[in-house]
XYZ file of C-alpha atoms in Angstrom:
356
model
C -18.551 125.089 -16.826
C -19.144 121.530 -15.531
C -22.128 123.020 -13.521
C -23.911 124.954 -16.627
C -23.926 121.684 -18.279
C -25.244 119.844 -15.146
C -28.004 122.597 -15.055
C -28.267 122.338 -18.490
C -29.024 118.819 -18.922
C -31.765 118.696 -15.380
C -33.317 121.594 -17.695
C -33.133 118.893 -20.645
C -34.387 116.276 -18.492
C -37.337 118.273 -17.202
C -38.532 119.853 -20.163
C -38.984 116.427 -21.794
C -41.305 115.510 -19.004
C -44.439 118.477 -18.884
C -43.463 119.346 -22.783
C -47.321 118.904 -24.006
C -48.000 118.438 -27.466
C -44.448 120.435 -28.144
C -44.370 119.316 -32.327
C -47.600 120.731 -32.663
C -46.328 124.307 -30.925
C -44.963 127.285 -32.665
C -41.237 126.970 -32.758
C -39.691 131.366 -31.909
C -36.380 132.926 -33.868
C -35.405 135.514 -32.027
C -32.768 138.306 -32.971
C -30.286 139.929 -30.157
C -28.219 142.508 -30.000
C -25.504 143.089 -27.456
C -23.003 146.156 -26.815
C -19.707 143.745 -26.232
C -17.540 142.096 -29.678
C -18.123 138.426 -30.139
C -16.140 135.961 -28.043
C -15.913 138.663 -25.388
C -15.545 137.136 -22.424
C -17.680 137.396 -19.086
C -20.529 139.558 -20.502
C -20.409 137.340 -23.664
C -21.127 134.369 -22.949
C -23.875 135.256 -19.700
C -25.556 136.317 -22.954
C -24.913 132.470 -24.532
C -25.883 131.112 -21.451
C -29.387 132.578 -21.320
C -29.764 132.042 -24.634
C -28.434 128.129 -24.375
C -30.782 127.175 -21.583
C -34.254 128.893 -22.824
C -34.002 126.546 -26.065
C -33.059 123.365 -23.848
C -35.592 124.386 -21.218
C -38.804 124.900 -24.109
C -37.131 121.717 -25.713
C -36.337 123.734 -28.811
C -39.099 125.912 -29.131
C -37.432 128.994 -28.470
C -33.825 129.760 -30.113
C -32.162 133.010 -29.493
C -29.933 134.592 -32.905
C -27.275 136.463 -30.854
C -25.060 139.395 -32.790
C -22.307 140.691 -31.275
C -20.960 143.845 -32.355
C -18.701 144.389 -35.311
C -22.154 142.619 -36.238
C -24.348 145.372 -36.072
C -21.900 147.928 -36.017
C -24.387 149.199 -32.941
C -22.658 149.170 -29.820
C -23.879 151.999 -27.603
C -27.445 151.734 -29.587
C -29.074 148.511 -28.508
C -32.318 150.952 -26.863
C -32.328 151.765 -30.078
C -31.855 148.989 -32.164
C -35.064 147.332 -29.365
C -37.240 150.023 -29.395
C -36.977 150.204 -33.372
C -38.067 146.591 -33.495
C -34.630 146.002 -35.924
C -33.685 143.662 -32.540
C -36.112 141.130 -30.860
C -33.912 141.816 -27.215
C -30.394 143.250 -26.204
C -27.817 143.439 -23.678
C -26.055 146.018 -22.577
C -25.512 148.634 -19.663
C -28.889 151.034 -18.818
C -26.065 154.509 -17.977
C -24.898 154.156 -21.708
C -28.049 155.454 -22.916
C -28.569 158.499 -20.659
C -28.508 160.856 -23.874
C -31.826 159.716 -24.213
C -33.199 158.195 -21.996
C -31.650 159.784 -18.153
C -33.708 158.105 -15.489
C -32.044 155.089 -17.433
C -28.766 155.354 -16.272
C -29.962 154.841 -12.422
C -30.823 151.016 -12.606
C -26.776 150.454 -13.733
C -25.319 151.718 -10.571
C -25.314 154.984 -8.201
C -22.110 155.732 -6.875
C -21.557 155.805 -3.064
C -24.649 153.110 -3.766
C -25.345 149.367 -3.465
C -23.275 146.851 -3.968
C -24.039 143.986 -5.351
C -26.338 141.904 -3.560
C -28.351 144.985 -2.119
C -28.913 146.003 -6.300
C -30.278 142.697 -6.897
C -32.720 142.746 -3.606
C -33.627 146.093 -4.294
C -35.127 144.503 -7.591
C -36.505 141.725 -6.924
C -37.840 142.868 -3.476
C -38.094 146.598 -3.586
C -39.221 149.017 -5.685
C -37.057 147.922 -8.576
C -38.301 145.843 -10.637
C -41.035 148.428 -10.650
C -40.042 151.769 -11.038
C -37.650 149.939 -14.334
C -40.664 149.190 -15.977
C -41.955 152.814 -15.785
C -38.954 154.119 -17.551
C -39.229 151.276 -20.589
C -43.172 151.043 -20.921
C -43.821 154.719 -22.844
C -40.352 152.653 -25.130
C -41.778 150.539 -26.125
C -39.444 148.237 -24.277
C -39.372 145.804 -20.737
C -35.836 145.815 -19.028
C -34.495 143.076 -16.610
C -31.578 142.029 -14.864
C -28.735 140.816 -17.082
C -25.092 140.229 -14.537
C -23.290 142.195 -12.787
C -19.385 142.602 -12.716
C -19.355 143.568 -8.643
C -17.656 146.445 -7.012
C -16.201 147.756 -10.020
C -12.637 149.617 -9.608
C -11.680 153.355 -10.440
C -9.636 152.765 -13.154
C -5.814 152.833 -15.294
C -3.998 155.515 -14.987
C -0.995 156.506 -16.008
C 0.338 158.704 -13.386
C -0.537 158.429 -9.686
C -4.164 160.668 -8.421
C -2.538 162.629 -5.648
C -5.228 165.627 -4.735
C -7.371 167.704 -6.496
C -5.778 169.057 -8.551
C -4.203 166.248 -9.972
C -7.829 165.690 -12.023
C -8.044 169.077 -13.500
C -7.895 168.587 -16.983
C -6.845 164.495 -16.704
C -8.428 162.850 -19.613
C -10.714 159.678 -19.024
C -12.995 157.198 -20.289
C -15.743 155.989 -17.853
C -19.911 156.586 -18.594
C -22.451 156.640 -17.006
C -23.358 159.332 -13.390
C -19.522 159.272 -12.542
C -18.550 160.246 -16.294
C -20.654 163.826 -14.749
C -18.854 163.580 -11.248
C -15.717 164.207 -12.465
C -16.727 166.228 -14.764
C -17.854 168.759 -12.101
C -14.175 168.195 -10.655
C -12.031 169.159 -13.702
C -12.033 165.954 -15.367
C -12.959 165.641 -19.228
C -14.988 162.602 -19.625
C -15.770 160.602 -23.247
C -17.411 157.072 -23.395
C -15.402 154.912 -25.755
C -16.952 151.552 -26.587
C -14.440 148.536 -25.605
C -13.181 147.596 -28.362
C -11.713 151.535 -28.462
C -10.011 151.154 -24.456
C -6.500 149.418 -25.022
C -5.252 152.306 -28.803
C -7.379 154.976 -27.312
C -4.543 154.439 -23.921
C -1.431 153.438 -25.766
C -2.385 157.327 -28.226
C -2.514 159.157 -24.768
C -6.133 159.547 -26.188
C -7.259 159.388 -22.701
C -5.125 158.674 -19.428
C -7.173 156.837 -17.746
C -9.426 154.191 -18.484
C -12.428 152.266 -16.255
C -13.692 149.379 -17.584
C -14.882 146.542 -14.954
C -12.216 145.145 -12.106
C -9.260 141.985 -13.259
C -11.795 139.524 -15.014
C -12.211 141.946 -17.693
C -9.644 144.623 -17.598
C -6.623 141.893 -17.535
C -7.593 140.190 -20.851
C -7.668 143.791 -22.217
C -4.395 144.943 -21.356
C -4.618 147.421 -19.651
C -1.866 146.566 -16.804
C 0.992 146.549 -19.548
C 0.112 150.460 -19.971
C -0.725 152.133 -17.181
C 0.843 151.011 -13.588
C -1.429 152.320 -10.705
C -5.113 150.801 -10.916
C -7.706 152.521 -8.537
C -9.985 151.191 -5.734
C -13.549 152.074 -7.006
C -16.302 154.610 -5.501
C -18.445 155.246 -8.639
C -19.688 151.064 -9.448
C -20.391 149.393 -6.645
C -22.630 147.176 -8.501
C -22.841 147.487 -12.046
C -26.165 145.938 -13.584
C -26.223 145.021 -17.311
C -28.886 145.007 -18.640
C -31.735 142.320 -21.131
C -33.517 144.947 -22.901
C -37.541 143.530 -24.887
C -38.929 145.017 -27.833
C -42.646 144.336 -25.775
C -44.263 143.263 -29.113
C -42.094 140.610 -28.994
C -42.802 140.062 -25.361
C -46.829 140.105 -25.970
C -46.543 137.353 -29.178
C -44.258 135.054 -26.816
C -47.122 131.664 -25.236
C -47.056 132.344 -21.632
C -45.168 129.736 -20.940
C -41.940 131.245 -23.384
C -42.623 133.363 -21.534
C -41.509 132.796 -18.415
C -38.374 130.097 -19.179
C -36.912 133.427 -20.947
C -37.872 135.626 -17.791
C -36.203 132.499 -15.950
C -33.144 131.723 -17.897
C -32.706 135.396 -17.817
C -32.330 136.019 -14.284
C -30.282 132.540 -13.627
C -28.331 134.066 -16.144
C -27.630 137.625 -14.843
C -26.677 135.487 -11.399
C -24.361 133.133 -13.139
C -22.813 136.131 -14.487
C -22.023 138.159 -11.053
C -19.979 134.571 -9.815
C -18.210 134.119 -12.803
C -17.058 138.224 -12.613
C -15.844 137.156 -8.628
C -14.155 134.057 -8.935
C -12.852 135.573 -12.525
C -11.623 138.899 -11.097
C -9.709 136.527 -7.874
C -7.429 134.270 -10.270
C -6.818 137.544 -12.982
C -5.309 139.963 -9.673
C -4.177 137.228 -8.106
C -1.713 136.657 -11.954
C -1.377 140.636 -12.475
C 0.455 140.339 -9.131
C 2.584 137.927 -9.971
C 3.518 138.380 -13.679
C 3.398 142.083 -13.875
C 4.695 143.510 -10.037
C 4.641 146.597 -11.200
C 1.475 147.422 -11.152
C 0.838 148.729 -8.450
C -2.917 149.283 -6.597
C -3.411 151.875 -5.147
C -6.890 154.528 -3.103
C -8.121 157.438 -4.634
C -6.944 160.257 -1.286
C -9.962 161.349 1.334
C -9.444 164.556 -0.547
C -10.395 162.837 -3.870
C -13.324 161.125 -2.115
C -15.102 163.412 -0.248
C -15.354 165.811 -3.681
C -16.558 162.924 -5.266
C -19.526 162.449 -2.825
C -20.755 165.473 -2.528
C -20.029 166.148 -6.034
C -22.392 162.824 -6.218
C -24.742 163.806 -3.454
C -25.561 167.801 -5.594
C -25.988 166.609 -8.761
C -29.223 163.576 -7.169
C -30.619 166.380 -5.838
C -30.398 168.217 -8.536
C -32.167 165.178 -10.837
C -34.053 164.808 -8.542
C -35.824 168.683 -8.918
C -35.816 168.272 -11.922
C -37.726 165.226 -13.081
C -40.492 164.058 -10.208
C -39.726 160.111 -11.442
C -35.641 160.513 -10.848
C -36.059 161.543 -7.306
C -38.729 158.507 -6.547
C -35.513 156.473 -8.134
C -32.987 158.284 -6.209
C -35.251 157.964 -2.615
C -36.242 154.977 -3.259
C -32.652 153.287 -3.585
C -31.171 155.523 -0.931
C -34.149 154.982 1.512
C -32.878 151.211 0.978
C -29.920 151.546 1.080
C -30.601 153.572 4.417
C -31.938 150.008 5.567
C -30.024 147.373 4.286
C -27.218 149.242 4.868
C -27.566 147.803 8.258
C -26.694 144.564 7.922
C -23.923 145.030 5.021
C -22.340 146.810 8.010
C -22.744 144.128 10.286
C -22.506 140.818 8.612
C -20.010 141.642 5.577
C -18.119 144.405 6.047
C -17.812 143.395 10.092
C -16.786 139.904 9.407
C -14.700 141.691 6.498
C -12.725 143.592 9.567
C -12.992 141.135 12.111
C -10.674 138.818 10.415
C -8.469 141.015 8.183
C -4.679 140.119 9.054
C -1.694 142.655 7.695
């Protein structure tokens, strides 16, 4: 919190120095709808952080009013709210809208794909931003990276998963492309909004829940119901997004466009490091306070089936849609290149210094 206050103070000083006749310049108030509920940790804090920076850097000329999901009543309707002009901006995850705009889901994450640093590198130094705009342009919107959770956990399970047979008939909340993969393996997949997850798991509406990781899972209370906590495969670097109505964007002066762009990018990175910090804190507390929670990894048989199914579904999507093929190929080619570095740097370091 101290770092954020220092950053905002520095931005305020810069705004004072470089502001030109701001008194005479027009003020703008944008409305933003988010998927998350009020006081949502990490996700909601990211949106507020972005809005605070934009206001500070613009010397008050750009203000963003944030409505949580209990206000607009459409946690999975952010895409339409922004496209139709009911809101100027949104903060959500693109894979929630795969039914309306299938190619959007690849910009959240792909199973067995890019981890968070690699994903950001693809966005800003590869073809990610260009391809993302290619998808959203026909809908009159712009999309920007809105924060990364890092590698997400595979979910909370009431029963241990020892084989593929254990997945058949399992009722599970898991969204996006991973949901399609799980469905192919016999899982009864559903996608519930965050506010309904605990109750669904408690009442047995679902047998397993995949949300994020310790930073957000702990405060949801899943560990009080399900004992087995599995490492992930499905979201190696899950990126949420800022959506902006293109007409709104074009009505902003160039300096406010740049202030908004910088605010979104900075808040997105801050979410990634905040998620890393809070996951470490939450996991440490969870192990101490709830020793019955058992960390697991899926057996090789299950991982192999998940991987082969993922590859098959990606190939089918690429065959049906030229733009899907362009996105999938771009991520795959970038992964092939950048993962060599990840393997001889981060992976090699963690393996070489690991203690039993």
